[in-house]
GROMACS .gro file of C-alpha atoms in nm:
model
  201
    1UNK     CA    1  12.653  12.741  -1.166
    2UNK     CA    2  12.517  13.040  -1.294
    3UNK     CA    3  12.608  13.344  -1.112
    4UNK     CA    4  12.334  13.640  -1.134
    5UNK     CA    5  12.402  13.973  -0.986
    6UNK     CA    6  12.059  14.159  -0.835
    7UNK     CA    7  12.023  14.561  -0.810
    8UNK     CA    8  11.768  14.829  -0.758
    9UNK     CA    9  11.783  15.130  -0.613
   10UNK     CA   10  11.633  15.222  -0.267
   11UNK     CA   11  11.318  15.167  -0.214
   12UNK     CA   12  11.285  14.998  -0.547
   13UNK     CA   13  11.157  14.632  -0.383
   14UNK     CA   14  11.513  14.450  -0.429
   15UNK     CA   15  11.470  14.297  -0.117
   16UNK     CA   16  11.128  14.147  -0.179
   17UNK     CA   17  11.245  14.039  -0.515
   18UNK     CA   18  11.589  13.861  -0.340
   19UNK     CA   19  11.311  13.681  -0.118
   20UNK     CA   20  11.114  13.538  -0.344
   21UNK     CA   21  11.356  13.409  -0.574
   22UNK     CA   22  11.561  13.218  -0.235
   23UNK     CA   23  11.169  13.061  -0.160
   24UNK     CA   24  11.176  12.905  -0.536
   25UNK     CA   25  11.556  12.780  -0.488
   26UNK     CA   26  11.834  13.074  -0.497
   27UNK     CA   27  12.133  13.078  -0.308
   28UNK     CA   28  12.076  13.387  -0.260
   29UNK     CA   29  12.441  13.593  -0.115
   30UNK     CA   30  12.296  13.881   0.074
   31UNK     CA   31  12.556  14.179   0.043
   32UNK     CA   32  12.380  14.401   0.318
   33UNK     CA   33  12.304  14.121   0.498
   34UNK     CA   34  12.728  14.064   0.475
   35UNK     CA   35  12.798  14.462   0.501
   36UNK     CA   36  12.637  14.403   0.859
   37UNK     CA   37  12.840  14.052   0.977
   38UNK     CA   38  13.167  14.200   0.892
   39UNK     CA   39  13.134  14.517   1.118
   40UNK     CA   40  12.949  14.334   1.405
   41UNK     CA   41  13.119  14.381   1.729
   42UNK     CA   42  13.481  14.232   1.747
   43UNK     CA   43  13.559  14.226   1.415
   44UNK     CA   44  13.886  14.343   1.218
   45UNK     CA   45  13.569  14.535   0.988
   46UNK     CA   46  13.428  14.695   1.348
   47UNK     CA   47  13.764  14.805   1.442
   48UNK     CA   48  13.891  14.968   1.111
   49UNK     CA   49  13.540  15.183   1.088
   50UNK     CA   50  13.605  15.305   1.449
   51UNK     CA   51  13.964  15.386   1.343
   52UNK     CA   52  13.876  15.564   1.061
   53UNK     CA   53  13.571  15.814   1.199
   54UNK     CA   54  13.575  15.746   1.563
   55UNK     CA   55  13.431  15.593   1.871
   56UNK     CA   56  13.117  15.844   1.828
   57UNK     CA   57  12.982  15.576   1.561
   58UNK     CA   58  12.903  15.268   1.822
   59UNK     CA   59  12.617  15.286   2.018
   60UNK     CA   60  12.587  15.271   2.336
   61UNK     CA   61  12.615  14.894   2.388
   62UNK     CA   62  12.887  14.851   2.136
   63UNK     CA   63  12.767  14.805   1.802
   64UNK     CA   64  12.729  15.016   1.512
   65UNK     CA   65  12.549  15.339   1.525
   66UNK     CA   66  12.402  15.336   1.183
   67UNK     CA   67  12.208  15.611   1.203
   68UNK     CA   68  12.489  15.810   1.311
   69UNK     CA   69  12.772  15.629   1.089
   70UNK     CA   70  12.530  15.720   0.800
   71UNK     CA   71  12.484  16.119   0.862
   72UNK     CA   72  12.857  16.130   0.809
   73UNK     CA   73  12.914  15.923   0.469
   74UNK     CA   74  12.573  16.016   0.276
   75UNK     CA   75  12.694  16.412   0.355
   76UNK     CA   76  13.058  16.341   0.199
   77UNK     CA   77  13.124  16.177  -0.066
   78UNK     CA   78  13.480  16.114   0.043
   79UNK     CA   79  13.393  15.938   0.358
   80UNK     CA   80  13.204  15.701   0.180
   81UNK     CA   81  13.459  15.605  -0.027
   82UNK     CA   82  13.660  15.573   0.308
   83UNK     CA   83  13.407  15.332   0.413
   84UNK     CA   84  13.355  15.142   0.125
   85UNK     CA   85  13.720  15.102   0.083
   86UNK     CA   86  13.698  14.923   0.438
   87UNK     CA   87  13.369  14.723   0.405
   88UNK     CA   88  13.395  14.611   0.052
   89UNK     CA   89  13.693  14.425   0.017
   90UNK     CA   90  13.578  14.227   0.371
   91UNK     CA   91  13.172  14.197   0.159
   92UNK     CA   92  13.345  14.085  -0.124
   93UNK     CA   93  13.532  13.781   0.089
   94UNK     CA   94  13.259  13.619   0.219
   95UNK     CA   95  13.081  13.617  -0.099
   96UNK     CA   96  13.305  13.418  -0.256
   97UNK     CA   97  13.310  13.219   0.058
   98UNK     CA   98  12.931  13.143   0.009
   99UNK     CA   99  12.960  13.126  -0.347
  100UNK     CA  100  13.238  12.841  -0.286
  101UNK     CA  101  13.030  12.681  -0.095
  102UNK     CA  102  12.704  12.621  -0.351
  103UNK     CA  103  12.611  12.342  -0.552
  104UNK     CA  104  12.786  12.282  -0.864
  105UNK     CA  105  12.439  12.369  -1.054
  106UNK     CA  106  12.297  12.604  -0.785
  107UNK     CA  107  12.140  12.941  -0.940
  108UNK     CA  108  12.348  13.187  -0.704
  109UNK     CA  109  12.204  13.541  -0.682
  110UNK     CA  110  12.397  13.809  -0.555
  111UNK     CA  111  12.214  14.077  -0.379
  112UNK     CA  112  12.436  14.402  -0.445
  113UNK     CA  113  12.232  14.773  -0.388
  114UNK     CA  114  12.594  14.922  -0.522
  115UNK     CA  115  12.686  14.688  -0.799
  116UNK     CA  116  12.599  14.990  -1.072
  117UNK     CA  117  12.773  15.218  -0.877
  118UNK     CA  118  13.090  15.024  -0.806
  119UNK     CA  119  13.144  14.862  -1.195
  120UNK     CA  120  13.088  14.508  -1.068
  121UNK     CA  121  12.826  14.364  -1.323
  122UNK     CA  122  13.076  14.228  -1.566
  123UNK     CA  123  13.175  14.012  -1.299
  124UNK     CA  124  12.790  13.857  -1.283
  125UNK     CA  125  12.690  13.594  -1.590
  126UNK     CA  126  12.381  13.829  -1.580
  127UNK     CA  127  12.224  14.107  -1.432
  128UNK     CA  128  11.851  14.156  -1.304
  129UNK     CA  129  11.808  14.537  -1.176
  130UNK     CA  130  11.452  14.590  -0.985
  131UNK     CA  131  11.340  14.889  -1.134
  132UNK     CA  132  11.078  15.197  -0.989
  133UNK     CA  133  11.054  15.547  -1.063
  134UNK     CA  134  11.236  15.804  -0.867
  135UNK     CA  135  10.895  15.937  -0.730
  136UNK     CA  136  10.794  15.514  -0.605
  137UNK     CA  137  11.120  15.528  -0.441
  138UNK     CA  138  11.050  15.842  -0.279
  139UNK     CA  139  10.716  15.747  -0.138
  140UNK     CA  140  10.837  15.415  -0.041
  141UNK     CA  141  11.125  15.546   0.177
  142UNK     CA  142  10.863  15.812   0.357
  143UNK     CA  143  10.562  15.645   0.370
  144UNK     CA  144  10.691  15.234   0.470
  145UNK     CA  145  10.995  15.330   0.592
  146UNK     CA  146  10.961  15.662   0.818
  147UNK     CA  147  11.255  15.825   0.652
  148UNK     CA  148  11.233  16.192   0.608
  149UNK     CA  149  11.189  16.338   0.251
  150UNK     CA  150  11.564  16.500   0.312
  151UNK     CA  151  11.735  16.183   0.377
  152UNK     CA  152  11.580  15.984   0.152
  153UNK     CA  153  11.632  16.219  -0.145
  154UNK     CA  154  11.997  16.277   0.016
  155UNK     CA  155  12.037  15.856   0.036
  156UNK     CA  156  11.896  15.819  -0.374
  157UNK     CA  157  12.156  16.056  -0.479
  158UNK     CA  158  12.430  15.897  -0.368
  159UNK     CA  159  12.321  15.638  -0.573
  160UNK     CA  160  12.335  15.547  -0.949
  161UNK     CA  161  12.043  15.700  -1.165
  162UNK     CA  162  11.774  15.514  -1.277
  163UNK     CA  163  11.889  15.513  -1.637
  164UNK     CA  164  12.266  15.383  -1.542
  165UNK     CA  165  12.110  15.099  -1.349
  166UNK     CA  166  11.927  14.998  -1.652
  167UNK     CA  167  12.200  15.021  -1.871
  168UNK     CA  168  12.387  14.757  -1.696
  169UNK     CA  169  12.070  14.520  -1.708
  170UNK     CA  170  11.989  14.197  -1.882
  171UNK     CA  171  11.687  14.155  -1.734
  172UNK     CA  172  11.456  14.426  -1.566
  173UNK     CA  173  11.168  14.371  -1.282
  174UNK     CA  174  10.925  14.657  -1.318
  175UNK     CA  175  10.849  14.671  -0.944
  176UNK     CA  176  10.651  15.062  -0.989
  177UNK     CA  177  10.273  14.889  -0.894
  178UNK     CA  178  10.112  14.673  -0.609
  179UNK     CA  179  10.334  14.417  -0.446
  180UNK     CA  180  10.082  14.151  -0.630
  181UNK     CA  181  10.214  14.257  -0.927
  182UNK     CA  182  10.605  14.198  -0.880
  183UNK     CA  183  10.526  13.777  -0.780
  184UNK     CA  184  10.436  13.656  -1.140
  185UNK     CA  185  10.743  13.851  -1.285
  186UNK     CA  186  10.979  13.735  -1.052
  187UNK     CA  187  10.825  13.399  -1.122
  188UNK     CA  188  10.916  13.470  -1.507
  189UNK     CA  189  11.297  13.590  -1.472
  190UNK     CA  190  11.329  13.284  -1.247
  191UNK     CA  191  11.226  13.052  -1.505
  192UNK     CA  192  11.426  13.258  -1.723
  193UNK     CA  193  11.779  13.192  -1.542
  194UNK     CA  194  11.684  12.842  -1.455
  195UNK     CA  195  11.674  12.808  -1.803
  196UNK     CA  196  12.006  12.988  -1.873
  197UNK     CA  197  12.150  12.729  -1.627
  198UNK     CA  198  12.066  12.432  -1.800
  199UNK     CA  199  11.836  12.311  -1.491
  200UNK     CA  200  11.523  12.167  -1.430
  201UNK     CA  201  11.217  12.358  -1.303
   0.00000   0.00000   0.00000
């Protein structure tokens, strides 16, 4: 089993990249995807978030206010730690769970936006980071995604630079042109770690 961990900053394309590489045979472990199952209503996760900033982060019907959650951690950096220290632990028991649970010679990629930020890639065989420039990210966010310029300059600062994302790399995914671009390199480091595994394909 090789075990690849997958990064990019906002807006960078990780997502699209994490798809692509589950259609040519990835188990891919999703750790936003996860972030969101272990805070769903009636979970331990739910019920430690509400207990640590209050019931004015569910909505209306019970679930998790994101939007609202998110104006209180990306504005202090001490609340975020207070969430991660909640979330991450739960995130990082279901990976293994689904890690566990993969073939013997399975290519597993996890799908971590915080890996950089959090010291995780030593625990990754190797790391792919998705890589755009600050000003692609940027346009990205407000253009596809409708967030304002604020926030989204706000949300990329709380995150690694560009250069310590890199620096944690083993292999990089220039996603800064057209999405026709980013196919045939995905194609390449795919190749590349079924290689590293000793598979076929």
């Amino acid at each position: 089993m090789l075990s690849v961990g997958l990064t990019g900053g906002i807006g960078a394309g990780k997502s699209e990249v994490s798809r692509l590489l589950a259609s040519y045979g990835a188990v891919v472990v999703d750790a936003d995807k996860i972030a969101r199952e272990v805070v769903e209503p009636g979970t331990p996760g739910l019920d430690a978030v509400v207990a640590a900033f209050g019931e004015g982060i569910l909505a209306a019907d019970g679930t998790l206010d994101r939007p609202a959650l998110g104006a209180i951690v990306f504005a202090d950096p001490e609340k975020l730690k207070t969430l991660n220290a909640i979330v991450h632990p739960l995130v990082g028991a279901r990976s293994a769970e689904l890690k566990a649970a993969a073939a013997a010679d399975a290519v597993v990629v996890h799908d971590v936006p915080l890996l950089t930020e959090n010291g995780l890639a030593p625990l990754y065989d190797l790391v792919v980071v998705v890589d755009a420039s600050p000003e692609t990210q940027l346009d990205r966010l407000v253009r596809l995604r409708g967030t304002s310029e604020a926030d989204a300059r706000g949300r990329m600062a709380a995150q690694a630079t560009r250069e310590q994302r890199l620096a944690v790399a083993d292999l990089v995914i220039d996603n800064d042109g057209p999405l026709e671009a980013l196919e045939p390199q995905v194609r390449k480091v795919w190749q590349a770690l079924v290689e590293r595994a000793g598979l076929e394909g």
